CSV table of C-alpha atoms in Angstrom, one decimal:
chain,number,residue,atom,x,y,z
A,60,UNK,CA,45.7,51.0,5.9
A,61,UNK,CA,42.4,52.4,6.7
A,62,UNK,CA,41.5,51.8,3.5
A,63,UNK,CA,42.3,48.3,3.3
A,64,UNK,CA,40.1,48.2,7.0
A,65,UNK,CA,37.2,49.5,5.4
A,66,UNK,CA,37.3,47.2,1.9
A,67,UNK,CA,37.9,44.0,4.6
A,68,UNK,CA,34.6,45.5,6.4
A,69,UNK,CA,32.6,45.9,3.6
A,70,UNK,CA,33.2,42.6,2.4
A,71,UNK,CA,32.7,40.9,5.7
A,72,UNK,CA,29.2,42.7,5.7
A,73,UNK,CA,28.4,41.3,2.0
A,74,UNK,CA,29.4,37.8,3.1
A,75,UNK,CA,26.8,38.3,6.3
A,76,UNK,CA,23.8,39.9,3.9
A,77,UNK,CA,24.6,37.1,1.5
A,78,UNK,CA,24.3,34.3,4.2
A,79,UNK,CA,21.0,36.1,5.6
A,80,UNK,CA,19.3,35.7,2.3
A,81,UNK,CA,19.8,32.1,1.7
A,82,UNK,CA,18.7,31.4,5.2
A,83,UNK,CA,15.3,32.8,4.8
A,84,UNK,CA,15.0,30.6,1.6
A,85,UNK,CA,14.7,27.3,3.8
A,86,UNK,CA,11.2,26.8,4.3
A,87,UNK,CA,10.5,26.5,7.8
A,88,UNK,CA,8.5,23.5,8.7
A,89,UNK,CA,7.7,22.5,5.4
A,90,UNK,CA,6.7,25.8,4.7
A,91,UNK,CA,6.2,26.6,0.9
A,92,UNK,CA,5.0,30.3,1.1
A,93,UNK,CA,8.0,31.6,2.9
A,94,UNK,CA,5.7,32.9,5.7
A,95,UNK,CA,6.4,30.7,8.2
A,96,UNK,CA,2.9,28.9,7.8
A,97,UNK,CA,2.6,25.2,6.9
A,98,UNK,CA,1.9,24.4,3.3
A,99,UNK,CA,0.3,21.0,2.7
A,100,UNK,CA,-0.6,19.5,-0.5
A,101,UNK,CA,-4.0,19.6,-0.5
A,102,UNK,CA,-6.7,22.0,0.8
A,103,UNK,CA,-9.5,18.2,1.2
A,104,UNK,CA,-10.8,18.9,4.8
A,105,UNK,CA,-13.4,15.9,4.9
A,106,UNK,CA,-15.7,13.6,2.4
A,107,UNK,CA,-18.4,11.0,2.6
A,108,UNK,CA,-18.8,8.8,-0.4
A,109,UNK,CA,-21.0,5.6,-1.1
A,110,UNK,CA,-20.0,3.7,-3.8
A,111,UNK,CA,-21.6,3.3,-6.8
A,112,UNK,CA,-19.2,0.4,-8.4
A,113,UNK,CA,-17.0,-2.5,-7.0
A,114,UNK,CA,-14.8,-4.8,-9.4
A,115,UNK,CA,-12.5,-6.9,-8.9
A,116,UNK,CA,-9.4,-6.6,-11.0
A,117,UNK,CA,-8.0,-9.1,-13.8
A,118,UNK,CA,-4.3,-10.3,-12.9
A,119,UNK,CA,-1.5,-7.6,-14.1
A,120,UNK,CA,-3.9,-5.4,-12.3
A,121,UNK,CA,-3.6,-3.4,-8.7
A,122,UNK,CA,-0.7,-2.8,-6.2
A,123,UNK,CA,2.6,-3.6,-5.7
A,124,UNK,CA,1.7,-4.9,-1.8
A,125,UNK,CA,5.2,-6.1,-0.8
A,126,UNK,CA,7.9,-3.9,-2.3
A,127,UNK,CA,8.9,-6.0,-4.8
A,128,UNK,CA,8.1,-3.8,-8.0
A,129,UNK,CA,5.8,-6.3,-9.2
A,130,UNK,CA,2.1,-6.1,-9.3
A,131,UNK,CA,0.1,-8.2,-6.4
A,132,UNK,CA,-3.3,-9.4,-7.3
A,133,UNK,CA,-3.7,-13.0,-8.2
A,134,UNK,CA,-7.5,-13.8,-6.7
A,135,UNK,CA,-8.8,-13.1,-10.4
A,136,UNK,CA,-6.9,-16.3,-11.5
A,137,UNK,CA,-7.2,-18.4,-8.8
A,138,UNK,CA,-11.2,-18.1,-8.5
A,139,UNK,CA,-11.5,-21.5,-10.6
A,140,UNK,CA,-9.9,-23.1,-7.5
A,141,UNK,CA,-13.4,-22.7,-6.0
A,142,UNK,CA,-16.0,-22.6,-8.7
A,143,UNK,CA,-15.0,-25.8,-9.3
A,144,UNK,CA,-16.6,-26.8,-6.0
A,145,UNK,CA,-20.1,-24.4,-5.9
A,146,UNK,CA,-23.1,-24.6,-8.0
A,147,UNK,CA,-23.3,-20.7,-8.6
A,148,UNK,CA,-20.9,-18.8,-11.0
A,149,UNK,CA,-17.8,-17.9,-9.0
A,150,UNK,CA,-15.5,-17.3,-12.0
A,151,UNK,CA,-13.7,-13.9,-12.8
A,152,UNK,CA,-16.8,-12.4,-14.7
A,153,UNK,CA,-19.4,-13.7,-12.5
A,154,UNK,CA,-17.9,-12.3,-9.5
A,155,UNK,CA,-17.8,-9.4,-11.3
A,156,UNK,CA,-21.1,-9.7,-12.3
A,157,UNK,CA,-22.8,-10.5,-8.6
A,158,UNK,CA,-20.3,-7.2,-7.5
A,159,UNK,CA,-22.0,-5.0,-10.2
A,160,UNK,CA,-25.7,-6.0,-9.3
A,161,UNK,CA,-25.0,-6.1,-5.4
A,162,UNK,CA,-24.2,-2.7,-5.3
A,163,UNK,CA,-26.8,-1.8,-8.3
A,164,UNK,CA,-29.4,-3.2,-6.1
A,165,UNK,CA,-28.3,-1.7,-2.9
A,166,UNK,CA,-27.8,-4.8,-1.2
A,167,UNK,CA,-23.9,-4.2,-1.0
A,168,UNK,CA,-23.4,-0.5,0.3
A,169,UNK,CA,-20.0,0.5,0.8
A,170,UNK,CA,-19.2,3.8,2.5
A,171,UNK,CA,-15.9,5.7,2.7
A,172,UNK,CA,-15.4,8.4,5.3
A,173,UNK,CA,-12.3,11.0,4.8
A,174,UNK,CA,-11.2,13.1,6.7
A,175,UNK,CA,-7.3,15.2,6.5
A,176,UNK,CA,-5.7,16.9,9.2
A,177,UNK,CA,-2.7,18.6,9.5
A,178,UNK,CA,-1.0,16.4,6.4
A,179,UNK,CA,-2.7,13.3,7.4
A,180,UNK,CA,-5.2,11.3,5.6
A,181,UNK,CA,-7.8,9.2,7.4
A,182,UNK,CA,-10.0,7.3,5.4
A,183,UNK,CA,-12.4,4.4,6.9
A,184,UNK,CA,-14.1,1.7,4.7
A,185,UNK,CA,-17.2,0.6,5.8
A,186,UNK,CA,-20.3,-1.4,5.2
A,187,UNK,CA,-23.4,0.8,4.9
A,188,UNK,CA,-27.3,-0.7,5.7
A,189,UNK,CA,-30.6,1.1,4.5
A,190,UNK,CA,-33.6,1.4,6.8
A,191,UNK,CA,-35.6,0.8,3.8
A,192,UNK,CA,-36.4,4.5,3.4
A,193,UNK,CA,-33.4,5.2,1.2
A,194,UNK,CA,-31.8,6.1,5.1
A,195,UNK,CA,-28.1,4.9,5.0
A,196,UNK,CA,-26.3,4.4,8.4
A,197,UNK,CA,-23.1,2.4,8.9
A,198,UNK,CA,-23.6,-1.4,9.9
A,199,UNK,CA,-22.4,-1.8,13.0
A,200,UNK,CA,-20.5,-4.9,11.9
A,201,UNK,CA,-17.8,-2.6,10.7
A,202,UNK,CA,-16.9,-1.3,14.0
A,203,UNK,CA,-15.0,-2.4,16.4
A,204,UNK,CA,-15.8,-1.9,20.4
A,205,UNK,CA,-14.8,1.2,20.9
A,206,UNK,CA,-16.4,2.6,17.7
A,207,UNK,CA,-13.2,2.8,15.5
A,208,UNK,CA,-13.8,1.6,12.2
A,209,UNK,CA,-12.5,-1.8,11.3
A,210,UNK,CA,-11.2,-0.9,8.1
A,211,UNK,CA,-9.2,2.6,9.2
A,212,UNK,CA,-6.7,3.8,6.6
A,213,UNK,CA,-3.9,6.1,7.5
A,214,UNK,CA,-2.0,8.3,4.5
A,215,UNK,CA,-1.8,11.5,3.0
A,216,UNK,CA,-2.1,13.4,-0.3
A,217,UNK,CA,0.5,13.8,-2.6
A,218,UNK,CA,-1.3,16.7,-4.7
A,219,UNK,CA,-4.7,18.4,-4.8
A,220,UNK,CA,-6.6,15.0,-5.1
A,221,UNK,CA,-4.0,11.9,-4.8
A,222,UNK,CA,-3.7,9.9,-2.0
A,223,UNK,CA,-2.3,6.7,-0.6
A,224,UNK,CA,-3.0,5.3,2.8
A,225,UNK,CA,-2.5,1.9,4.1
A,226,UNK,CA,-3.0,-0.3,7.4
A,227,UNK,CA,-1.7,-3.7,8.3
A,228,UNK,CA,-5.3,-5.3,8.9
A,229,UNK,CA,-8.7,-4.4,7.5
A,230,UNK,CA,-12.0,-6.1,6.9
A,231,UNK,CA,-13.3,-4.8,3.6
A,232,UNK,CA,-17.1,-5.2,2.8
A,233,UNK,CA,-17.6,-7.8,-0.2
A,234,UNK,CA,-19.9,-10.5,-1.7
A,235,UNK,CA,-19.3,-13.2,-3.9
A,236,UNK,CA,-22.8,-14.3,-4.7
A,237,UNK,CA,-26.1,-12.9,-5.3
A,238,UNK,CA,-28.8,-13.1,-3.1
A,239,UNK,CA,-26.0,-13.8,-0.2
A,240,UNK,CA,-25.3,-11.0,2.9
A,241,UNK,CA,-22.6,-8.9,2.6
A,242,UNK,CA,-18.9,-9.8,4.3
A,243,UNK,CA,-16.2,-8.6,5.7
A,244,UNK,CA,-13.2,-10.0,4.0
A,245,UNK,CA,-10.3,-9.8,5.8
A,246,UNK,CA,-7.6,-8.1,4.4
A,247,UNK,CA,-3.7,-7.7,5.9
A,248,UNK,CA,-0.9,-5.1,4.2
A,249,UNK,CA,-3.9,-3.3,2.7
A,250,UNK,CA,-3.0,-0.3,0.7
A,251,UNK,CA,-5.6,2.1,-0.9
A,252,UNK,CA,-5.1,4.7,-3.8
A,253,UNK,CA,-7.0,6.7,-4.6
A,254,UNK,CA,-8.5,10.5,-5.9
A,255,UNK,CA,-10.7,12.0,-3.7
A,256,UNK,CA,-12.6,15.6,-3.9
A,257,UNK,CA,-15.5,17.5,-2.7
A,258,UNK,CA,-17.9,15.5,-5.5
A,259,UNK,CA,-16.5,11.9,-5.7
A,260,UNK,CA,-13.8,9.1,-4.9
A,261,UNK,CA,-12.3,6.7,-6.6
A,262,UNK,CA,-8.9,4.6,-6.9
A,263,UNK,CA,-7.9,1.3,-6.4
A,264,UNK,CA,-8.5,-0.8,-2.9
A,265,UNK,CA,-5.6,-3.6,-2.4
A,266,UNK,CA,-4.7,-6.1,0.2
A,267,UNK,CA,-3.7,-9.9,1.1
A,268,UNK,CA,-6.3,-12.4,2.3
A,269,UNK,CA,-5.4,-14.9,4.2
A,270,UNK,CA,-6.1,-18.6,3.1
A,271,UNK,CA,-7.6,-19.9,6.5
A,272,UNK,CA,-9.6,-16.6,6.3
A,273,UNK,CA,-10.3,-17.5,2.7
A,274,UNK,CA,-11.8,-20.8,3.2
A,275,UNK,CA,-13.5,-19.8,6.0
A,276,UNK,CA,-15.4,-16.5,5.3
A,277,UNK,CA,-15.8,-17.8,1.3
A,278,UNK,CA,-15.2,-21.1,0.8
A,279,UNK,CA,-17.2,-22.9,3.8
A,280,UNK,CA,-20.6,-20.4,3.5
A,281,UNK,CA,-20.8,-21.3,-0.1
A,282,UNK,CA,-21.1,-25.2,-0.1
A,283,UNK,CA,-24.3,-27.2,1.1
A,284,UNK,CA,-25.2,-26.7,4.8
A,285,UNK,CA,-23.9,-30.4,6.3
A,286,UNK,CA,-27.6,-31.4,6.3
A,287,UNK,CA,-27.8,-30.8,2.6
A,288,UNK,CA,-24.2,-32.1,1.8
A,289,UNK,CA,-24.0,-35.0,-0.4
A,290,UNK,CA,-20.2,-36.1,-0.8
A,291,UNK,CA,-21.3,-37.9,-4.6
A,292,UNK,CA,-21.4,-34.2,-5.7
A,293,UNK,CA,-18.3,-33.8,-4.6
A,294,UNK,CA,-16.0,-36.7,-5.6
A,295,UNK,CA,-17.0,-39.0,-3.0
A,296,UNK,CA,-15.1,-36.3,-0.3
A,297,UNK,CA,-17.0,-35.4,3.2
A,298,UNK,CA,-17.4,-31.5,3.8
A,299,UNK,CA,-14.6,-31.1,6.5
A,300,UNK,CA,-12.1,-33.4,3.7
A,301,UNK,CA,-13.2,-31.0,0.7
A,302,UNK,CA,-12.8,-27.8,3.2
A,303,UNK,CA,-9.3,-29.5,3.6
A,304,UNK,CA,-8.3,-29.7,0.1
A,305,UNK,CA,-8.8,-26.8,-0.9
A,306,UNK,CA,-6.7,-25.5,2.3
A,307,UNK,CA,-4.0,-27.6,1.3
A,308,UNK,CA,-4.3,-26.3,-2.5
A,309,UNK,CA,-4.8,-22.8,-1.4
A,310,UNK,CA,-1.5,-23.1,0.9
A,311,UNK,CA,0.8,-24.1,-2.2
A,312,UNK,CA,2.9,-21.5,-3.4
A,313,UNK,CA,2.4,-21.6,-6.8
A,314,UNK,CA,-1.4,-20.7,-5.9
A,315,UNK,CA,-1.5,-18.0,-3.1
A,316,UNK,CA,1.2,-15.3,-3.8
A,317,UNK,CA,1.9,-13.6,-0.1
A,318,UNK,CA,4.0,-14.6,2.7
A,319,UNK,CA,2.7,-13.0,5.8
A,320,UNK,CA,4.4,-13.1,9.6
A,321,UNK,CA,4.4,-16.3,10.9
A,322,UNK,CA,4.6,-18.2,8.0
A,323,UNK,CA,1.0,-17.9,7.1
A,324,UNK,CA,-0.3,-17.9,3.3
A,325,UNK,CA,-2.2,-15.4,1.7
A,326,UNK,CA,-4.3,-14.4,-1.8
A,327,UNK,CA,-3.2,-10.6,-3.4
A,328,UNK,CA,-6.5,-9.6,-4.2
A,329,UNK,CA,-6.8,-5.7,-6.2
A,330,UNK,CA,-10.6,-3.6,-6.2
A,331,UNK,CA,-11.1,-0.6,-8.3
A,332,UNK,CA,-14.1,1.7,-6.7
A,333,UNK,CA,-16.1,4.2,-8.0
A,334,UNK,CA,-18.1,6.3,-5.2
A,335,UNK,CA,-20.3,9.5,-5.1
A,336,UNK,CA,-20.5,12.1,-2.4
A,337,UNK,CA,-23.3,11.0,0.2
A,338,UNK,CA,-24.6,11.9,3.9
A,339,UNK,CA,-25.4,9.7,7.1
């Protein structure tokens, strides 16, 4: 009998060791290092970056915005909606083109400030000005009244250098001509990927414009001031009935791609960025 006692005993005390040793397998916290400490997956603390290339992507190109497992960016192909009405080049490559020697020139800075805490990413886009010394700041254009950046990403890392953030409303520096200022475009469901370290960032920058905000930051500043308009240049149409149609065009959806709340239309637009490590 006592023997039996003492087998039962020592395999009750087996079953107990056993269960104490897959307990202290579970990380705790996310813990990786089985020290109780918090393993994330990156060691990025902060970066600031200028960029030092802007394109605009061809179609088949970017982010899947809505979920859908297709790719979102139709702007490239929809451009000749609008060249068709302005003098300069606004077609796929000379939108390109006026990207390549804004930012070449230093008329377009963009800035990117990163910072990750605690397993989240923070990374603001903003639109950069030069004192003329070579002294970059940050246009205050890109901030908002409290001082919170306009364009304000929130994310994380998903290895030493990959990250994705996102935010539901950002105004993303641009320019579609030369010799024109700098923009903000606005830019709803925006999503940014991108691989950032110690030396560099790049990735791809992705979001919906909305078509009011279309013809209004992009459409309207590129045609003739009204006192320069002629309507014979543009099939007999007055400005506000040419602004029209091309809302009513831009609102058809077999031409802009996204349905956002409300009801309102939008264009998928996709950037890939290239930028460098900088100070300001």
């Amino acid at each position: 009998m006592c023997k039996i006692q003492d087998m039962h005993r020592t395999l009750l005390l087996l079953l107990l060791a056993s269960c104490s040793s897959k307990d202290t397998d579970v990380p705790i916290d996310g813990d990786t290092s089985h020290t109780g400490e918090v393993v994330y997956p990156s060691d990025y603390e902060a970066g600031k970056y200028r960029s030092t290339s802007m394109t605009l992507l061809p179609t088949g190109e970017g982010l899947d915005l809505d979920g859908d497992g297709e790719i979102d960016n139709v702007l490239a192909s929809k451009l000749p909606l609008v060249d068709a009405f302005v003098t300069d080049d606004l077609s796929f490559e000379g939108l390109n083109a006026s990207l390549e020697a804004s930012v070449g020139d230093g008329s377009l800075i963009i800035l990117l400030e990163g910072t990750y805490d605690s397993g989240v990413l923070e990374v603001n886009v903003l639109l950069g000005q030069d004192d003329g010394t070579g002294v970059v700041s940050i246009d205050p254009v890109s901030l908002e009244d409290d001082g919170t950046a306009n364009a304000n990403f929130i994310g994380e890392f998903f290895s030493q250098e990959e990250a994705s953030a996102s935010t539901d409303s950002a105004g993303v520096p641009f320019v579609f001509m030369p010799d024109t200022p700098p923009v903000l475009i606005p830019m709803r469901m925006a999503r940014l990927e991108a691989t950032m370290n110690s030396e560099s960032a790049s990735g791809i920058l992705a979001g919906a414009i909305p078509v009011d905000d279309f013809i209004s930051e992009v459409v309207d500043p590129l045609l003739p001031p009204d006192a320069e308009y002629d309507p014979s240049e543009f099939n007999g149409l007055e400005r506000d009935e040419l602004l029209q149609q091309v809302r009513d065009i831009a609102n058809l959806d077999t031409v802009s791609d996204i349905e956002l709340d409300g009801g309102e239309r939008a264009f998928s637009a996709a950037l890939s960025f290239e930028a460098d490590t900088t100070t300001w």
